JSON list of C-alpha atoms in Angstrom, two decimals:
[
{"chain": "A", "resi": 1, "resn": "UNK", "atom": "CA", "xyz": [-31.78, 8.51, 57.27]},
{"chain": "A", "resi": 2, "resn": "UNK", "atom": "CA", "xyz": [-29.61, 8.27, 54.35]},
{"chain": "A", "resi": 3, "resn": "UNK", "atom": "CA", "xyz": [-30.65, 11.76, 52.43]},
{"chain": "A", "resi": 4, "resn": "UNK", "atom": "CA", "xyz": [-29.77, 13.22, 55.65]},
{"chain": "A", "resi": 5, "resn": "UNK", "atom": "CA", "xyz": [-26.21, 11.35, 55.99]},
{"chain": "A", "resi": 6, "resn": "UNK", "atom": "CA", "xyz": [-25.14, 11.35, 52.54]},
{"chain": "A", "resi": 7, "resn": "UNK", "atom": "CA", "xyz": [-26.16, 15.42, 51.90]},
{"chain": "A", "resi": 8, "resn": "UNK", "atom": "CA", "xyz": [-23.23, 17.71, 51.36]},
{"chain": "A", "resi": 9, "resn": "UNK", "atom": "CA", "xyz": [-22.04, 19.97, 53.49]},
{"chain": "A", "resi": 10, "resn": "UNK", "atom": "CA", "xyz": [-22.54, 24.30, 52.14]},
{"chain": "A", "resi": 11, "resn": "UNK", "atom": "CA", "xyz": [-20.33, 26.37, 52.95]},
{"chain": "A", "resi": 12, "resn": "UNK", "atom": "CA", "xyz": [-20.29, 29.92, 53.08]},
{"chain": "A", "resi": 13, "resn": "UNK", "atom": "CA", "xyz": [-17.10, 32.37, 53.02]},
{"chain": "A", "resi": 14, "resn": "UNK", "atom": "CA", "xyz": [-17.17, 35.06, 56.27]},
{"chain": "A", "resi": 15, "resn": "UNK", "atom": "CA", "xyz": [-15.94, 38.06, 53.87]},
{"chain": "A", "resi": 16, "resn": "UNK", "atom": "CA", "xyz": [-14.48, 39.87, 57.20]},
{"chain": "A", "resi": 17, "resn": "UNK", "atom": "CA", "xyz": [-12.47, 37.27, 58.00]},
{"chain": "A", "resi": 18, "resn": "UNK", "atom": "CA", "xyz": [-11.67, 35.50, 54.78]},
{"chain": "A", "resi": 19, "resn": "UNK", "atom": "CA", "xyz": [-12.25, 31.90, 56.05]},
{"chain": "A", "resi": 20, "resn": "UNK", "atom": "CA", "xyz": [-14.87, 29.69, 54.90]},
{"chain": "A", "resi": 21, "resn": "UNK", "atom": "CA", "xyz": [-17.25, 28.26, 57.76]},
{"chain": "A", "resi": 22, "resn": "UNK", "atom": "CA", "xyz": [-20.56, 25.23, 57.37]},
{"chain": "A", "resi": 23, "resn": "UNK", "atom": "CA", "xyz": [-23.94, 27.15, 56.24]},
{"chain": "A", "resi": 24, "resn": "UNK", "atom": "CA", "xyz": [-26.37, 24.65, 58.25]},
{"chain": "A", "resi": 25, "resn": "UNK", "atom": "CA", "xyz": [-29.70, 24.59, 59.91]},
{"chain": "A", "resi": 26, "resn": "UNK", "atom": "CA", "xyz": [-27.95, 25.63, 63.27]},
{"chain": "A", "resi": 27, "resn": "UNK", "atom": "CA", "xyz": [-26.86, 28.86, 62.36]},
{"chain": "A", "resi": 28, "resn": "UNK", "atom": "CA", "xyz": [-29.48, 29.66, 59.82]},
{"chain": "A", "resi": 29, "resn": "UNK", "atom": "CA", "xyz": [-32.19, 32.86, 60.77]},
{"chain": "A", "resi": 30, "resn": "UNK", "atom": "CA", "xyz": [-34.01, 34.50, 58.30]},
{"chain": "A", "resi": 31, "resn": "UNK", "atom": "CA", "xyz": [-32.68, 33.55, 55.54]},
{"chain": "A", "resi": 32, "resn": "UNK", "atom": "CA", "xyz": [-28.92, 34.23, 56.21]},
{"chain": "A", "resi": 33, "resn": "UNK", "atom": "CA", "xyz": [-26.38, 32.56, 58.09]},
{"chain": "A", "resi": 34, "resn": "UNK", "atom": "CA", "xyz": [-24.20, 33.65, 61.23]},
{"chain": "A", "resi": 35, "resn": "UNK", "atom": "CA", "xyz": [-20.43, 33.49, 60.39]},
{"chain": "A", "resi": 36, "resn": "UNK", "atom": "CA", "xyz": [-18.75, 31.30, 63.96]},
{"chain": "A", "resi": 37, "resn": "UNK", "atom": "CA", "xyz": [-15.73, 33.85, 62.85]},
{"chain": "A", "resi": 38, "resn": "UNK", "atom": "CA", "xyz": [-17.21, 37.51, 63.47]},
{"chain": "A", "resi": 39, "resn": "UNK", "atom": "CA", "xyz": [-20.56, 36.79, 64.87]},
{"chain": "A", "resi": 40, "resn": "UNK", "atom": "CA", "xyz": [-21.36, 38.36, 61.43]},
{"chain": "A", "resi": 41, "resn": "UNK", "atom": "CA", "xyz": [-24.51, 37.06, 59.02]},
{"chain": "A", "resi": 42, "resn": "UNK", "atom": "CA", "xyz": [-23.63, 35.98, 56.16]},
{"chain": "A", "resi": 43, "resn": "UNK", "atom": "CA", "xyz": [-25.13, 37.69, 53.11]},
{"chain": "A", "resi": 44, "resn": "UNK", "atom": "CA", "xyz": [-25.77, 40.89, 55.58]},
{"chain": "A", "resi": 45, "resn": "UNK", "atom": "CA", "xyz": [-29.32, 41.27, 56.19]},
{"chain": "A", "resi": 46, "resn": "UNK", "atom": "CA", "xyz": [-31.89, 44.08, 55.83]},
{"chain": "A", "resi": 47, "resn": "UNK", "atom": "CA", "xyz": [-31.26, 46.48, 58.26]},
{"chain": "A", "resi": 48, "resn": "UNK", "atom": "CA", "xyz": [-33.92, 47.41, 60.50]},
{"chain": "A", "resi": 49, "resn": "UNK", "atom": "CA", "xyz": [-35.80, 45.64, 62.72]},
{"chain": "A", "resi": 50, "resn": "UNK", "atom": "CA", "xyz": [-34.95, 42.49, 60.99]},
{"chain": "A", "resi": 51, "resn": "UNK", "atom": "CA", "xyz": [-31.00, 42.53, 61.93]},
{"chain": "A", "resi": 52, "resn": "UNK", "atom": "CA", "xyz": [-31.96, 43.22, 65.53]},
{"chain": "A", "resi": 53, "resn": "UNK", "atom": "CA", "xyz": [-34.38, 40.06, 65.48]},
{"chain": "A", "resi": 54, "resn": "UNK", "atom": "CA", "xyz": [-31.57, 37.94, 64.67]},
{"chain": "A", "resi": 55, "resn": "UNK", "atom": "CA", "xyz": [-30.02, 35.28, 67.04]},
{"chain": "A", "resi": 56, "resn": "UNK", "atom": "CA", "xyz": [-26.97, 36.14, 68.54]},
{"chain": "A", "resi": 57, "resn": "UNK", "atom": "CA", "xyz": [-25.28, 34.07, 71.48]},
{"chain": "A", "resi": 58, "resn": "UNK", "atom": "CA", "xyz": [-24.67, 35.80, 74.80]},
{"chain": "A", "resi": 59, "resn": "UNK", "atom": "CA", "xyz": [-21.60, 37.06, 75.39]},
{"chain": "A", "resi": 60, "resn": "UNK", "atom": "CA", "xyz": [-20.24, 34.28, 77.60]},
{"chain": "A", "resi": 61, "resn": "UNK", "atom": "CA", "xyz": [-21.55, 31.62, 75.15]},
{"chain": "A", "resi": 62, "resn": "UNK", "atom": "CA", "xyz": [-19.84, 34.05, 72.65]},
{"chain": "A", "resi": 63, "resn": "UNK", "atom": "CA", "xyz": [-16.66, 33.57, 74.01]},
{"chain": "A", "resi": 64, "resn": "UNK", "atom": "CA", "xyz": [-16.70, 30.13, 74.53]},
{"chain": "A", "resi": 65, "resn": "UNK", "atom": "CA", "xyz": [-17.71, 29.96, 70.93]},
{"chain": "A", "resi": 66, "resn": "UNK", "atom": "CA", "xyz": [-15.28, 31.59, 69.70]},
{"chain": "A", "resi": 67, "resn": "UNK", "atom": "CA", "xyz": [-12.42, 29.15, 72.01]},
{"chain": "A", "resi": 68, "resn": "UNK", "atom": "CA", "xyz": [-13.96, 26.11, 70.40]},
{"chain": "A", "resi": 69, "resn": "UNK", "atom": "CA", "xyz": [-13.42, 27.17, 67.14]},
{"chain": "A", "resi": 70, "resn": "UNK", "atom": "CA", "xyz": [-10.27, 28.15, 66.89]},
{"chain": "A", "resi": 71, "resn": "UNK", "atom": "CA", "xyz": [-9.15, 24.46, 69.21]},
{"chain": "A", "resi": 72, "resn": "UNK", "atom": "CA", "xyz": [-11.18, 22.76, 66.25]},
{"chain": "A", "resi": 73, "resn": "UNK", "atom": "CA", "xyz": [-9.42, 24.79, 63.49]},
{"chain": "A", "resi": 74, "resn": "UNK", "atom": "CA", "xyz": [-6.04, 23.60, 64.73]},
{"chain": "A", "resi": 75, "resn": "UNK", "atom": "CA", "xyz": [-7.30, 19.73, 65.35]},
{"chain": "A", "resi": 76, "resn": "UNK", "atom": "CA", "xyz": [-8.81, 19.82, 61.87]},
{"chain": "A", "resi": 77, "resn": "UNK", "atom": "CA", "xyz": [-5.38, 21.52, 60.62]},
{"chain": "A", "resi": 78, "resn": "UNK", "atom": "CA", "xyz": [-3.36, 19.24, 62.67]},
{"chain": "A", "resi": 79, "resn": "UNK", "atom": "CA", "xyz": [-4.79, 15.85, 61.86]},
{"chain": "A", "resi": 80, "resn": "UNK", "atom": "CA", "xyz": [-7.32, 15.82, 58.74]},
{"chain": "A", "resi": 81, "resn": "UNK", "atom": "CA", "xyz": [-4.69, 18.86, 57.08]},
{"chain": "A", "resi": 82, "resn": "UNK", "atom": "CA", "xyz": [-6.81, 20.66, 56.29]},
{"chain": "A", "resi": 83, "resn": "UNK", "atom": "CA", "xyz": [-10.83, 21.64, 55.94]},
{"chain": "A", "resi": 84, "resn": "UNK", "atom": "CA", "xyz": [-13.92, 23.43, 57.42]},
{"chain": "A", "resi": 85, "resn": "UNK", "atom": "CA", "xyz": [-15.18, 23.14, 60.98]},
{"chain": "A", "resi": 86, "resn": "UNK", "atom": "CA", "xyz": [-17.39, 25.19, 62.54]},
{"chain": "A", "resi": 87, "resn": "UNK", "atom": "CA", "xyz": [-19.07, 25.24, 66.04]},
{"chain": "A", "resi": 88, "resn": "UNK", "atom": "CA", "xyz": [-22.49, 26.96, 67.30]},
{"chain": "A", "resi": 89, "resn": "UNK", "atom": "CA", "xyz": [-23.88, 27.39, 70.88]},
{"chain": "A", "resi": 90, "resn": "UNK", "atom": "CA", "xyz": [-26.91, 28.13, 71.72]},
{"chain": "A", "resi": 91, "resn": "UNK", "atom": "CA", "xyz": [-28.65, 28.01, 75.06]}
]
């Protein structure tokens, strides 16, 4: 359990939005990670058929997605001063 624990966190900065967000095995698909921010993966991939093949939530988990990060931004802000949060749904 430990190397799991005791691992640091990467991040990865959303370049459309400027703010850093947590690069993990939740929002990891081929190789690139989706940015909770814009919806955006982060380095772009290929175009093609391998952007369309990519995960992205439905509009209504969108949304909600998109709610619960910016209420986490401000607890994070409000109470640790500071940091990185991120949140990812998925069905």
């Amino acid at each position: 359990l430990e190397p799991y624990v005791t691992r640091p966190l990467q991040l990865k900065r959303d370049p459309e939005n400027n703010l850093y967000f947590v690069a993990c095995e939740y929002n990891c698909d081929g190789g690139t990670h989706r940015s909770p921010w814009s919806n955006a993966y982060v380095p772009a991939p290929p175009g093609g058929e391998a952007e369309e093949a990519l995960f992205r939530p439905s509009e209504r988990l969108r949304r909600l997605e998109e709610t619960f990060n910016e209420v986490f931004d401000a607890y994070k802000t409000m109470y640790y001063d500071g940091g990185v949060s991120s949140v990812y749904l998925w069905e």
